[in-house]
């Protein structure tokens, strides 16, 4: 598996911040409940995402060697006034500029504290790319706006998510992930709308030792097929499995078992 270039991640964070800002200023009521994160309003979602970017900016800019609590992040909670879309948009724009500049200046190999065992700024560029890619989908779904993402980003998001599930399970970070074991049951993800060179297919196996995965076309206990963006969103539990254009072939309960135990993202 090959990661995308560091500058590609930085470019995508900048793009996604702009697209999230477009949702924020679309006229959607900031108090609207986010259907995929029902404990949040649209404003809560934007503050969460911007706060995460501010946190990473502070970690990377300071070359942090340990975690920095969220309450110590400058403007990490967003504007003081709630309900002000213009102020929230300005804060988010400044946030995006800060974190992208910090990541570009650091490059991919600067040592920085991180929580998944990869202690460099490159981890954070990739992590924030996919964090905002998924949360921008939450925002678009809230506003009833269309959503699409570049194929290389969507495919890398699935790679990264599978790596994180492996890490969480291996480190016993969350009990639910520890249940992702089995007698060789497997899940095949198959994007039907991408160029062959992208190899946008995955086999995920639930073995006795835990989760393992690889890219490729192989038979599995259950398959999720469809265009890459909806496949990604369904695997991140942002779209129902019955979304038009998606197909579930085989033992659907194996896929549902997986989705129930990966609700930590």
C-alpha positions as MATLAB code, in Angstrom:
seq = 'XXXXXXXXXXXXXXXXXXXXXXXXXXXXXXXXXXXXXXXXXXXXXXXXXXXXXXXXXXXXXXXXXXXXXXXXXXXXXXXXXXXXXXXXXXXXXXXXXXXXXXXXXXXXXXXXXXXXXXXXXXXXXXXXXXXXXXXXXXXXXXXXXXXXXXXXXXXXXXXXXXXXXXXXXXXXXXXXXXXXXXXXXXXXXXXXXXXXXXXXXXXXXXXXXXXXXXXXXXXXXXXXXXXXXXXXXXXXXXXXXXXXXXXXXXXXXXXXXXXXXXXXX';
ca = [
       0.000    0.000    0.000;
       1.335    3.423   -0.963;
       0.362    6.607    0.833;
      -0.496    9.702   -1.125;
       2.061   12.506   -1.282;
       2.175   14.846    1.718;
       1.330   17.839   -0.480;
      -1.684   15.938   -1.836;
      -3.056   15.622    1.685;
      -2.370   19.300    2.407;
      -4.100   20.326   -0.820;
      -7.099   18.172    0.038;
      -7.449   19.584    3.540;
      -7.531   23.074    2.030;
     -10.118   21.961   -0.536;
     -12.304   20.225    2.030;
     -12.223   23.230    4.350;
     -13.489   25.337    1.458;
     -16.243   22.828    0.698;
     -17.267   22.649    4.362;
     -17.413   26.432    4.429;
     -19.729   26.307    1.385;
     -22.124   24.092    3.358;
     -21.857   26.370    6.364;
     -22.822   29.412    4.288;
     -25.509   27.625    2.230;
     -28.312   29.012    4.351;
     -28.882   25.808    6.320;
     -29.949   26.543    9.896;
     -26.953   26.004   12.188;
     -29.283   24.327   14.695;
     -30.250   21.575   12.221;
     -29.568   18.120   13.629;
     -26.875   16.142   11.796;
     -28.663   12.896   10.811;
     -25.473   10.817   10.863;
     -24.324   12.289   14.217;
     -27.671   12.979   15.938;
     -26.107   14.348   19.123;
     -24.764   17.279   17.092;
     -26.225   20.258   15.312;
     -24.559   21.553   12.151;
     -22.841   24.181   14.280;
     -21.579   21.513   16.695;
     -20.185   19.543   13.756;
     -18.315   22.542   12.348;
     -16.923   23.445   15.772;
     -15.802   19.849   16.298;
     -14.059   19.698   12.939;
     -12.465   23.109   13.269;
     -11.377   22.267   16.803;
      -9.680   19.096   15.586;
      -7.822   21.068   12.918;
      -6.749   23.698   15.482;
      -5.525   20.899   17.768;
      -3.426   19.383   14.991;
      -2.087   22.809   14.048;
      -0.908   23.300   17.647;
       0.591   19.793   17.867;
       2.501   20.162   14.609;
       3.530   23.794   15.017;
       4.915   23.157   18.523;
       6.469   19.769   17.589;
       4.567   18.348   20.560;
       5.981   15.197   22.145;
       2.866   14.544   24.189;
      -0.794   15.286   23.833;
      -2.044   18.829   24.318;
      -5.483   19.026   25.992;
      -8.205   20.578   23.874;
      -8.822   23.325   26.427;
      -5.249   24.563   25.877;
      -5.720   25.045   22.121;
      -6.021   28.721   21.124;
      -9.570   29.345   19.820;
     -10.044   25.562   19.796;
     -13.719   25.814   20.710;
     -14.549   28.343   18.015;
     -16.148   31.780   18.256;
     -17.643   32.744   21.614;
     -21.019   33.628   20.104;
     -23.162   30.726   18.922;
     -25.495   30.967   15.958;
     -23.334   33.369   13.954;
     -22.597   31.707   10.616;
     -20.318   34.525    9.435;
     -18.122   34.346   12.539;
     -18.003   30.559   12.350;
     -17.064   30.720    8.672;
     -14.266   33.215    9.348;
     -12.892   31.031   12.162;
     -13.004   27.931    9.965;
     -11.244   29.715    7.094;
      -8.458   30.901    9.408;
      -8.245   27.419   10.926;
      -7.738   25.812    7.533;
      -5.017   28.279    6.589;
      -3.188   27.677    9.881;
      -3.183   23.881    9.812;
      -2.287   23.587    6.130;
       0.606   26.028    6.575;
       1.847   24.134    9.638;
       1.699   20.766    7.864;
       3.408   22.083    4.725;
       6.196   23.660    6.765;
       6.728   20.477    8.804;
       6.713   18.109    5.831;
       5.770   14.463    6.384;
       8.670   13.318    8.584;
       8.795   15.737   11.519;
       8.419   13.907   14.827;
       5.099   14.815   16.488;
       3.032   13.065   19.135;
       0.143   11.013   17.744;
      -2.240    8.447   19.143;
      -1.926    5.591   16.637;
       1.743    4.712   16.890;
       2.865    6.757   13.862;
       4.736    9.654   15.436;
       5.123   12.123   12.618;
       3.422   15.047   10.942;
       2.611   12.895    7.923;
       0.206   10.904   10.115;
      -1.679   14.089   10.941;
      -1.874   15.279    7.341;
      -3.463   11.991    6.346;
      -5.685   11.758    9.443;
      -7.105   15.254    9.039;
      -7.683   14.711    5.320;
      -9.983   11.809    6.048;
     -11.505   13.288    9.194;
     -12.745   16.295    7.249;
     -13.649   14.201    4.187;
     -16.116   12.205    6.290;
     -17.381   15.120    8.375;
     -17.949   17.184    5.237;
     -20.220   14.330    4.138;
     -22.075   14.678    7.459;
     -22.515   18.374    6.746;
     -23.643   17.845    3.146;
     -26.197   15.251    4.236;
     -27.477   17.684    6.869;
     -27.919   20.413    4.291;
     -29.313   18.103    1.591;
     -26.447   18.991   -0.727;
     -24.632   16.690   -3.166;
     -21.376   15.084   -2.065;
     -18.472   13.667   -4.025;
     -14.815   13.090   -3.288;
     -11.802   12.387   -5.501;
     -11.242    8.653   -6.090;
      -7.681    8.621   -4.732;
      -8.853   10.287   -1.517;
     -11.837    7.951   -1.083;
      -9.669    4.866   -1.636;
      -7.012    6.112    0.775;
      -9.719    6.872    3.343;
     -10.732    3.215    3.279;
      -7.099    2.099    3.578;
      -6.539    4.380    6.542;
      -9.767    3.353    8.251;
      -8.850   -0.329    8.016;
      -5.404    0.437    9.430;
      -6.973    2.319   12.333;
      -9.375   -0.531   13.071;
      -6.393   -2.890   13.152;
      -4.556   -0.564   15.532;
      -7.555   -0.121   17.835;
      -8.052   -3.883   18.003;
      -4.361   -4.694   18.493;
      -4.071   -2.154   21.320;
      -7.388   -3.065   22.965;
      -8.317    0.603   22.740;
     -12.056   -0.085   22.453;
     -13.871   -3.258   23.552;
     -16.158   -3.395   20.501;
     -13.202   -3.696   18.137;
     -11.960   -6.661   20.143;
     -15.056   -8.549   19.021;
     -14.009   -8.325   15.367;
     -12.705  -11.880   15.307;
     -14.061  -14.992   13.703;
     -13.477  -18.162   11.806;
     -12.380  -16.554    8.549;
     -15.533  -14.660    7.659;
     -14.710  -11.906    5.228;
     -15.962   -8.711    3.593;
     -15.259   -7.625    0.038;
     -15.569   -3.963   -0.918;
     -15.812   -3.411   -4.661;
     -15.957    0.001   -6.309;
     -17.588   -0.338   -9.709;
     -16.833    3.100  -11.194;
     -13.053    3.526  -10.924;
     -10.144    2.986  -13.270;
      -8.420   -0.405  -12.918;
      -5.165    1.289  -11.919;
      -6.736    2.480   -8.658;
      -7.410   -1.144   -7.601;
     -10.408    0.013   -5.569;
     -11.267   -3.368   -4.076;
     -10.588   -4.631   -0.576;
     -10.786   -7.959    1.241;
     -11.259   -7.711    5.010;
     -10.878  -10.947    6.975;
     -12.057  -11.602   10.529;
      -9.681  -14.293   11.745;
      -9.024  -15.790   15.153;
      -6.159  -13.328   15.678;
      -8.237  -10.352   14.600;
      -8.708   -8.158   11.536;
      -6.492   -8.363    8.474;
      -7.011   -6.825    5.060;
      -5.537   -6.326    1.623;
      -6.429   -4.752   -1.696;
      -7.709   -6.996   -4.448;
     -10.584   -8.898   -6.033;
     -11.362  -12.026   -4.009;
     -14.436  -13.986   -3.000;
     -15.777  -13.209    0.449;
     -18.587  -14.054    2.845;
     -20.291  -10.796    1.932;
     -19.627   -8.156   -0.720;
     -20.529   -4.459   -0.780;
     -20.555   -3.202   -4.385;
     -21.255    0.165   -5.919;
     -19.664    3.497   -6.866;
     -16.638    4.295   -4.736;
     -18.014    7.319   -2.872;
     -21.216    5.565   -1.688;
     -19.207    2.432   -0.797;
     -16.895    4.566    1.315;
     -19.760    6.388    2.992;
     -21.627    3.160    3.734;
     -18.489    1.606    5.225;
     -18.162    4.701    7.407;
     -21.850    4.284    8.383;
     -22.823    7.537    6.668;
     -25.182    5.894    4.154;
     -27.554    2.959    4.683;
     -26.623   -0.320    3.044;
     -29.887   -0.096    1.091;
     -28.901    3.176   -0.582;
     -29.786    3.053   -4.308;
     -26.747    2.044   -6.323;
     -25.275   -0.140   -3.575;
     -25.509   -3.926   -3.554;
     -24.938   -6.276   -0.637;
     -24.261   -9.810   -1.863;
     -23.909  -12.762    0.483;
     -24.255  -12.847    4.264;
     -25.365   -9.305    5.050;
     -25.177   -9.965    8.798;
     -21.374  -10.192    8.602;
     -21.200   -6.660    7.213;
     -23.699   -5.437    9.809;
     -21.614   -7.124   12.536;
     -18.595   -5.130   11.330;
     -20.475   -1.818   11.134;
     -21.904   -2.208   14.642;
     -18.399   -2.682   16.072;
     -16.691    0.119   14.179;
     -18.919    2.943   15.366;
     -15.976    4.766   16.960;
     -15.152    6.807   13.862;
];
